[in-house]
Amino acid sequence: MKKTLLAEFTAREGTQDEVARMIGDYALKVREEEGNIAFDVYTKATAPRAFWIFEVYRDEDAFQAHLNAPYGGPFNAALVPLIEEDASVLTFLNPLATNS
């Protein structure tokens, strides 16, 4: 079963450009992971410092490989002082079963 989530965080005032650069570089690495299906970065239209990352991994094993990638820890350590939250807020998603 695919592992799908939404990661959210808000850049502190004045750090938006640096955060955008960092997440852009990070996205390029994540998209190269064998089990990554999607890593799409957005900002909220009404609040451009609010970042939303839609992530999809092939399965739980692929997600765990992502969490253990050597570049993840340094990215998150560099991100924390630049955002308002203590860390990215993760929301795990399940597909809606339909009758079609």
N, CA and C atoms as an extended XYZ file, in Angstrom:
300
Properties=species:S:1:pos:R:3:atomname:S:1:resname:S:1:resid:I:1 pbc="F F F"
N         0.832       -1.178        0.000 N   MET     1
C         0.000        0.000        0.000 CA  MET     1
C         0.884        1.252        0.000 C   MET     1
N         0.536        2.217       -0.821 N   LYS     2
C         1.293        3.463       -0.898 CA  LYS     2
C         1.237        4.205        0.429 C   LYS     2
N         2.307        4.928        0.730 N   LYS     3
C         2.381        5.786        1.917 CA  LYS     3
C         2.275        7.220        1.418 C   LYS     3
N         1.213        7.915        1.829 N   THR     4
C         0.946        9.267        1.353 CA  THR     4
C         0.824       10.200        2.541 C   THR     4
N         1.431       11.370        2.434 N   LEU     5
C         1.366       12.325        3.526 CA  LEU     5
C         1.486       13.754        3.030 C   LEU     5
N         1.100       14.638        3.924 N   LEU     6
C         1.243       16.066        3.707 CA  LEU     6
C         2.120       16.593        4.828 C   LEU     6
N         3.227       17.237        4.477 N   ALA     7
C         4.104       17.877        5.457 CA  ALA     7
C         3.890       19.384        5.352 C   ALA     7
N         3.727       20.033        6.496 N   GLU     8
C         3.449       21.468        6.513 CA  GLU     8
C         4.391       22.181        7.476 C   GLU     8
N         4.780       23.384        7.106 N   PHE     9
C         5.521       24.256        8.013 CA  PHE     9
C         5.436       25.680        7.485 C   PHE     9
N         5.732       26.627        8.359 N   THR    10
C         5.670       28.039        8.003 CA  THR    10
C         7.038       28.666        8.207 C   THR    10
N         7.564       29.272        7.159 N   ALA    11
C         8.861       29.953        7.258 CA  ALA    11
C         8.724       31.175        8.161 C   ALA    11
N         9.725       31.391        8.985 N   ARG    12
C         9.737       32.601        9.806 CA  ARG    12
C         9.853       33.816        8.888 C   ARG    12
N         9.383       34.934        9.364 N   GLU    13
C         9.473       36.189        8.617 CA  GLU    13
C        10.925       36.403        8.170 C   GLU    13
N        11.114       36.659        6.884 N   GLY    14
C        12.449       36.929        6.351 CA  GLY    14
C        13.241       35.711        5.929 C   GLY    14
N        12.720       34.498        6.165 N   THR    15
C        13.468       33.288        5.797 CA  THR    15
C        12.852       32.547        4.610 C   THR    15
N        11.769       33.079        4.064 N   GLN    16
C        11.023       32.368        3.018 CA  GLN    16
C        11.900       31.997        1.824 C   GLN    16
N        12.733       32.912        1.355 N   ASP    17
C        13.573       32.621        0.182 CA  ASP    17
C        14.584       31.526        0.477 C   ASP    17
N        15.185       31.566        1.656 N   GLU    18
C        16.161       30.537        2.035 CA  GLU    18
C        15.473       29.175        2.171 C   GLU    18
N        14.297       29.161        2.798 N   VAL    19
C        13.551       27.917        2.944 CA  VAL    19
C        13.170       27.374        1.564 C   VAL    19
N        12.718       28.237        0.671 N   ALA    20
C        12.340       27.804       -0.681 CA  ALA    20
C        13.538       27.196       -1.408 C   ALA    20
N        14.702       27.800       -1.271 N   ARG    21
C        15.907       27.262       -1.904 CA  ARG    21
C        16.252       25.895       -1.322 C   ARG    21
N        16.216       25.806        0.009 N   MET    22
C        16.551       24.545        0.672 CA  MET    22
C        15.588       23.426        0.286 C   MET    22
N        14.293       23.704        0.320 N   ILE    23
C        13.312       22.658        0.012 CA  ILE    23
C        13.385       22.275       -1.466 C   ILE    23
N        13.725       23.231       -2.314 N   GLY    24
C        13.909       22.914       -3.728 CA  GLY    24
C        15.063       21.959       -3.955 C   GLY    24
N        16.196       22.206       -3.283 N   ASP    25
C        17.354       21.311       -3.383 CA  ASP    25
C        17.035       19.931       -2.812 C   ASP    25
N        16.352       19.927       -1.682 N   TYR    26
C        15.984       18.675       -1.028 CA  TYR    26
C        15.038       17.865       -1.913 C   TYR    26
N        14.074       18.536       -2.524 N   ALA    27
C        13.103       17.860       -3.390 CA  ALA    27
C        13.800       17.112       -4.522 C   ALA    27
N        14.833       17.710       -5.093 N   LEU    28
C        15.560       17.039       -6.183 CA  LEU    28
C        16.142       15.716       -5.713 C   LEU    28
N        16.658       15.680       -4.491 N   LYS    29
C        17.228       14.434       -3.949 CA  LYS    29
C        16.138       13.410       -3.670 C   LYS    29
N        15.055       13.847       -3.033 N   VAL    30
C        13.982       12.921       -2.674 CA  VAL    30
C        13.367       12.304       -3.921 C   VAL    30
N        13.174       13.100       -4.956 N   ARG    31
C        12.565       12.584       -6.191 CA  ARG    31
C        13.413       11.515       -6.864 C   ARG    31
N        14.700       11.451       -6.517 N   GLU    32
C        15.582       10.416       -7.071 CA  GLU    32
C        15.523        9.114       -6.286 C   GLU    32
N        14.885        9.123       -5.110 N   GLU    33
C        14.778        7.906       -4.319 CA  GLU    33
C        13.967        6.867       -5.085 C   GLU    33
N        14.413        5.636       -5.030 N   GLU    34
C        13.771        4.565       -5.790 CA  GLU    34
C        12.281        4.429       -5.460 C   GLU    34
N        11.909        4.578       -4.197 N   GLY    35
C        10.529        4.365       -3.793 CA  GLY    35
C         9.672        5.614       -3.763 C   GLY    35
N        10.216        6.749       -4.188 N   ASN    36
C         9.428        7.977       -4.178 CA  ASN    36
C         8.583        8.066       -5.438 C   ASN    36
N         7.293        8.363       -5.261 N   ILE    37
C         6.382        8.536       -6.383 CA  ILE    37
C         6.104       10.021       -6.620 C   ILE    37
N         5.985       10.785       -5.537 N   ALA    38
C         5.723       12.226       -5.660 CA  ALA    38
C         6.334       12.962       -4.476 C   ALA    38
N         6.859       14.134       -4.755 N   PHE    39
C         7.339       15.054       -3.719 CA  PHE    39
C         7.110       16.449       -4.299 C   PHE    39
N         5.888       16.940       -4.110 N   ASP    40
C         5.454       18.194       -4.718 CA  ASP    40
C         5.378       19.281       -3.652 C   ASP    40
N         6.073       20.382       -3.897 N   VAL    41
C         6.170       21.469       -2.932 CA  VAL    41
C         5.265       22.621       -3.361 C   VAL    41
N         4.490       23.112       -2.402 N   TYR    42
C         3.571       24.224       -2.651 CA  TYR    42
C         3.722       25.274       -1.561 C   TYR    42
N         3.321       26.488       -1.885 N   THR    43
C         3.089       27.493       -0.863 CA  THR    43
C         1.607       27.830       -0.907 C   THR    43
N         1.085       28.222        0.229 N   LYS    44
C        -0.333       28.560        0.306 CA  LYS    44
C        -0.559       29.901       -0.382 C   LYS    44
N        -1.524       29.978       -1.279 N   ALA    45
C        -1.767       31.181       -2.078 CA  ALA    45
C        -2.026       32.407       -1.206 C   ALA    45
N        -2.714       32.223       -0.092 N   THR    46
C        -3.049       33.356        0.770 CA  THR    46
C        -2.024       33.601        1.871 C   THR    46
N        -1.015       32.736        1.976 N   ALA    47
C         0.024       32.867        3.001 CA  ALA    47
C         1.313       32.281        2.451 C   ALA    47
N         2.065       33.046        1.655 N   PRO    48
C         3.210       32.485        0.930 CA  PRO    48
C         4.356       31.960        1.794 C   PRO    48
N         4.338       32.230        3.083 N   ARG    49
C         5.359       31.637        3.955 CA  ARG    49
C         4.967       30.234        4.413 C   ARG    49
N         3.727       29.825        4.135 N   ALA    50
C         3.243       28.494        4.512 CA  ALA    50
C         3.569       27.505        3.398 C   ALA    50
N         4.375       26.513        3.717 N   PHE    51
C         4.802       25.492        2.757 CA  PHE    51
C         4.033       24.209        3.015 C   PHE    51
N         3.576       23.571        1.937 N   TRP    52
C         2.894       22.285        1.981 CA  TRP    52
C         3.613       21.359        1.015 C   TRP    52
N         4.007       20.192        1.494 N   ILE    53
C         4.692       19.216        0.655 CA  ILE    53
C         3.841       17.949        0.602 C   ILE    53
N         3.402       17.606       -0.588 N   PHE    54
C         2.617       16.393       -0.820 CA  PHE    54
C         3.602       15.292       -1.198 C   PHE    54
N         3.631       14.222       -0.395 N   GLU    55
C         4.597       13.142       -0.595 CA  GLU    55
C         3.890       11.809       -0.778 C   GLU    55
N         4.374       11.019       -1.731 N   VAL    56
C         3.856        9.665       -1.933 CA  VAL    56
C         5.053        8.734       -2.116 C   VAL    56
N         5.016        7.624       -1.377 N   TYR    57
C         6.061        6.604       -1.467 CA  TYR    57
C         5.414        5.278       -1.857 C   TYR    57
N         6.167        4.440       -2.501 N   ARG    58
C         5.666        3.162       -3.025 CA  ARG    58
C         4.991        2.338       -1.923 C   ARG    58
N         5.598        2.324       -0.729 N   ASP    59
C         5.071        1.545        0.389 CA  ASP    59
C         5.778        1.985        1.668 C   ASP    59
N         5.482        1.323        2.758 N   GLU    60
C         6.080        1.672        4.054 CA  GLU    60
C         7.604        1.527        4.014 C   GLU    60
N         8.109        0.484        3.359 N   ASP    61
C         9.558        0.298        3.272 CA  ASP    61
C        10.225        1.468        2.551 C   ASP    61
N         9.606        1.945        1.482 N   ALA    62
C        10.156        3.088        0.743 CA  ALA    62
C        10.130        4.344        1.607 C   ALA    62
N         9.066        4.507        2.401 N   PHE    63
C         8.984        5.652        3.302 CA  PHE    63
C        10.076        5.568        4.370 C   PHE    63
N        10.292        4.391        4.915 N   GLN    64
C        11.344        4.225        5.923 CA  GLN    64
C        12.729        4.498        5.317 C   GLN    64
N        12.945        4.065        4.080 N   ALA    65
C        14.209        4.360        3.400 CA  ALA    65
C        14.377        5.865        3.248 C   ALA    65
N        13.284        6.560        2.936 N   HIS    66
C        13.328        8.022        2.842 CA  HIS    66
C        13.725        8.624        4.184 C   HIS    66
N        13.113        8.162        5.260 N   LEU    67
C        13.426        8.699        6.588 CA  LEU    67
C        14.882        8.460        6.971 C   LEU    67
N        15.464        7.392        6.477 N   ASN    68
C        16.841        7.036        6.822 CA  ASN    68
C        17.877        7.532        5.814 C   ASN    68
N        17.439        8.280        4.803 N   ALA    69
C        18.383        8.809        3.812 CA  ALA    69
C        19.373        9.741        4.509 C   ALA    69
N        20.642        9.718        4.116 N   PRO    70
C        21.668       10.487        4.818 CA  PRO    70
C        21.500       12.005        4.738 C   PRO    70
N        20.746       12.491        3.789 N   TYR    71
C        20.582       13.943        3.637 CA  TYR    71
C        19.369       14.475        4.394 C   TYR    71
N        18.506       13.590        4.902 N   GLY    72
C        17.300       14.024        5.596 CA  GLY    72
C        17.581       14.712        6.929 C   GLY    72
N        18.418       14.097        7.741 N   GLY    73
C        18.749       14.671        9.054 CA  GLY    73
C        19.356       16.063        8.945 C   GLY    73
N        20.385       16.241        8.114 N   PRO    74
C        20.966       17.579        7.967 CA  PRO    74
C        19.961       18.604        7.422 C   PRO    74
N        19.089       18.174        6.501 N   PHE    75
C        18.076       19.094        5.981 CA  PHE    75
C        17.160       19.560        7.105 C   PHE    75
N        16.629       18.603        7.878 N   ASN    76
C        15.708       18.961        8.953 CA  ASN    76
C        16.382       19.809       10.026 C   ASN    76
N        17.637       19.520       10.343 N   ALA    77
C        18.361       20.314       11.339 CA  ALA    77
C        18.533       21.752       10.873 C   ALA    77
N        18.791       21.938        9.581 N   ALA    78
C        18.953       23.290        9.029 CA  ALA    78
C        17.608       24.003        8.915 C   ALA    78
N        16.534       23.249        8.717 N   LEU    79
C        15.209       23.839        8.537 CA  LEU    79
C        14.610       24.352        9.845 C   LEU    79
N        14.789       23.623       10.931 N   VAL    80
C        14.111       23.935       12.194 CA  VAL    80
C        14.277       25.390       12.645 C   VAL    80
N        15.469       25.970       12.625 N   PRO    81
C        15.563       27.364       13.079 CA  PRO    81
C        14.919       28.376       12.131 C   PRO    81
N        14.555       27.940       10.931 N   LEU    82
C        13.986       28.842        9.932 CA  LEU    82
C        12.461       28.802        9.881 C   LEU    82
N        11.852       27.897       10.658 N   ILE    83
C        10.392       27.753       10.612 CA  ILE    83
C         9.772       28.045       11.975 C   ILE    83
N         8.482       28.337       11.956 N   GLU    84
C         7.766       28.686       13.178 CA  GLU    84
C         7.463       27.472       14.052 C   GLU    84
N         7.256       26.320       13.452 N   GLU    85
C         6.943       25.105       14.194 CA  GLU    85
C         8.231       24.476       14.735 C   GLU    85
N         8.079       23.519       15.653 N   ASP    86
C         9.244       22.792       16.177 CA  ASP    86
C         9.821       21.839       15.130 C   ASP    86
N         8.985       21.428       14.185 N   ALA    87
C         9.362       20.527       13.086 CA  ALA    87
C         8.218       20.548       12.081 C   ALA    87
N         8.439       19.919       10.935 N   SER    88
C         7.352       19.781        9.967 CA  SER    88
C         6.186       19.050       10.615 C   SER    88
N         4.985       19.509       10.355 N   VAL    89
C         3.785       18.845       10.850 CA  VAL    89
C         3.340       17.859        9.776 C   VAL    89
N         3.283       16.585       10.138 N   LEU    90
C         2.965       15.537        9.172 CA  LEU    90
C         1.524       15.064        9.348 C   LEU    90
N         0.825       14.961        8.228 N   THR    91
C        -0.525       14.405        8.209 CA  THR    91
C        -0.507       13.239        7.235 C   THR    91
N        -0.740       12.035        7.742 N   PHE    92
C        -0.757       10.855        6.894 CA  PHE    92
C        -2.149       10.697        6.297 C   PHE    92
N        -2.201       10.351        5.033 N   LEU    93
C        -3.460       10.297        4.280 CA  LEU    93
C        -3.748        8.884        3.813 C   LEU    93
N        -5.029        8.534        3.782 N   ASN    94
C        -5.490        7.270        3.227 CA  ASN    94
C        -6.403        7.572        2.051 C   ASN    94
N        -6.361        6.745        1.011 N   PRO    95
C        -7.256        6.975       -0.127 CA  PRO    95
C        -8.701        6.724        0.272 C   PRO    95
N        -9.588        7.457       -0.319 N   LEU    96
C       -11.010        7.265       -0.103 CA  LEU    96
C       -11.494        6.129       -0.993 C   LEU    96
N       -12.140        5.153       -0.390 N   ALA    97
C       -12.689        4.041       -1.172 CA  ALA    97
C       -13.911        4.553       -1.924 C   ALA    97
N       -13.976        4.263       -3.200 N   THR    98
C       -15.116        4.687       -4.008 CA  THR    98
C       -15.777        3.479       -4.644 C   THR    98
N       -16.942        3.684       -5.152 N   ASN    99
C       -17.683        2.603       -5.790 CA  ASN    99
C       -17.409        2.508       -7.283 C   ASN    99
N       -16.583        3.376       -7.813 N   SER   100
C       -16.365        3.357       -9.268 CA  SER   100
C       -15.303        2.382       -9.679 C   SER   100
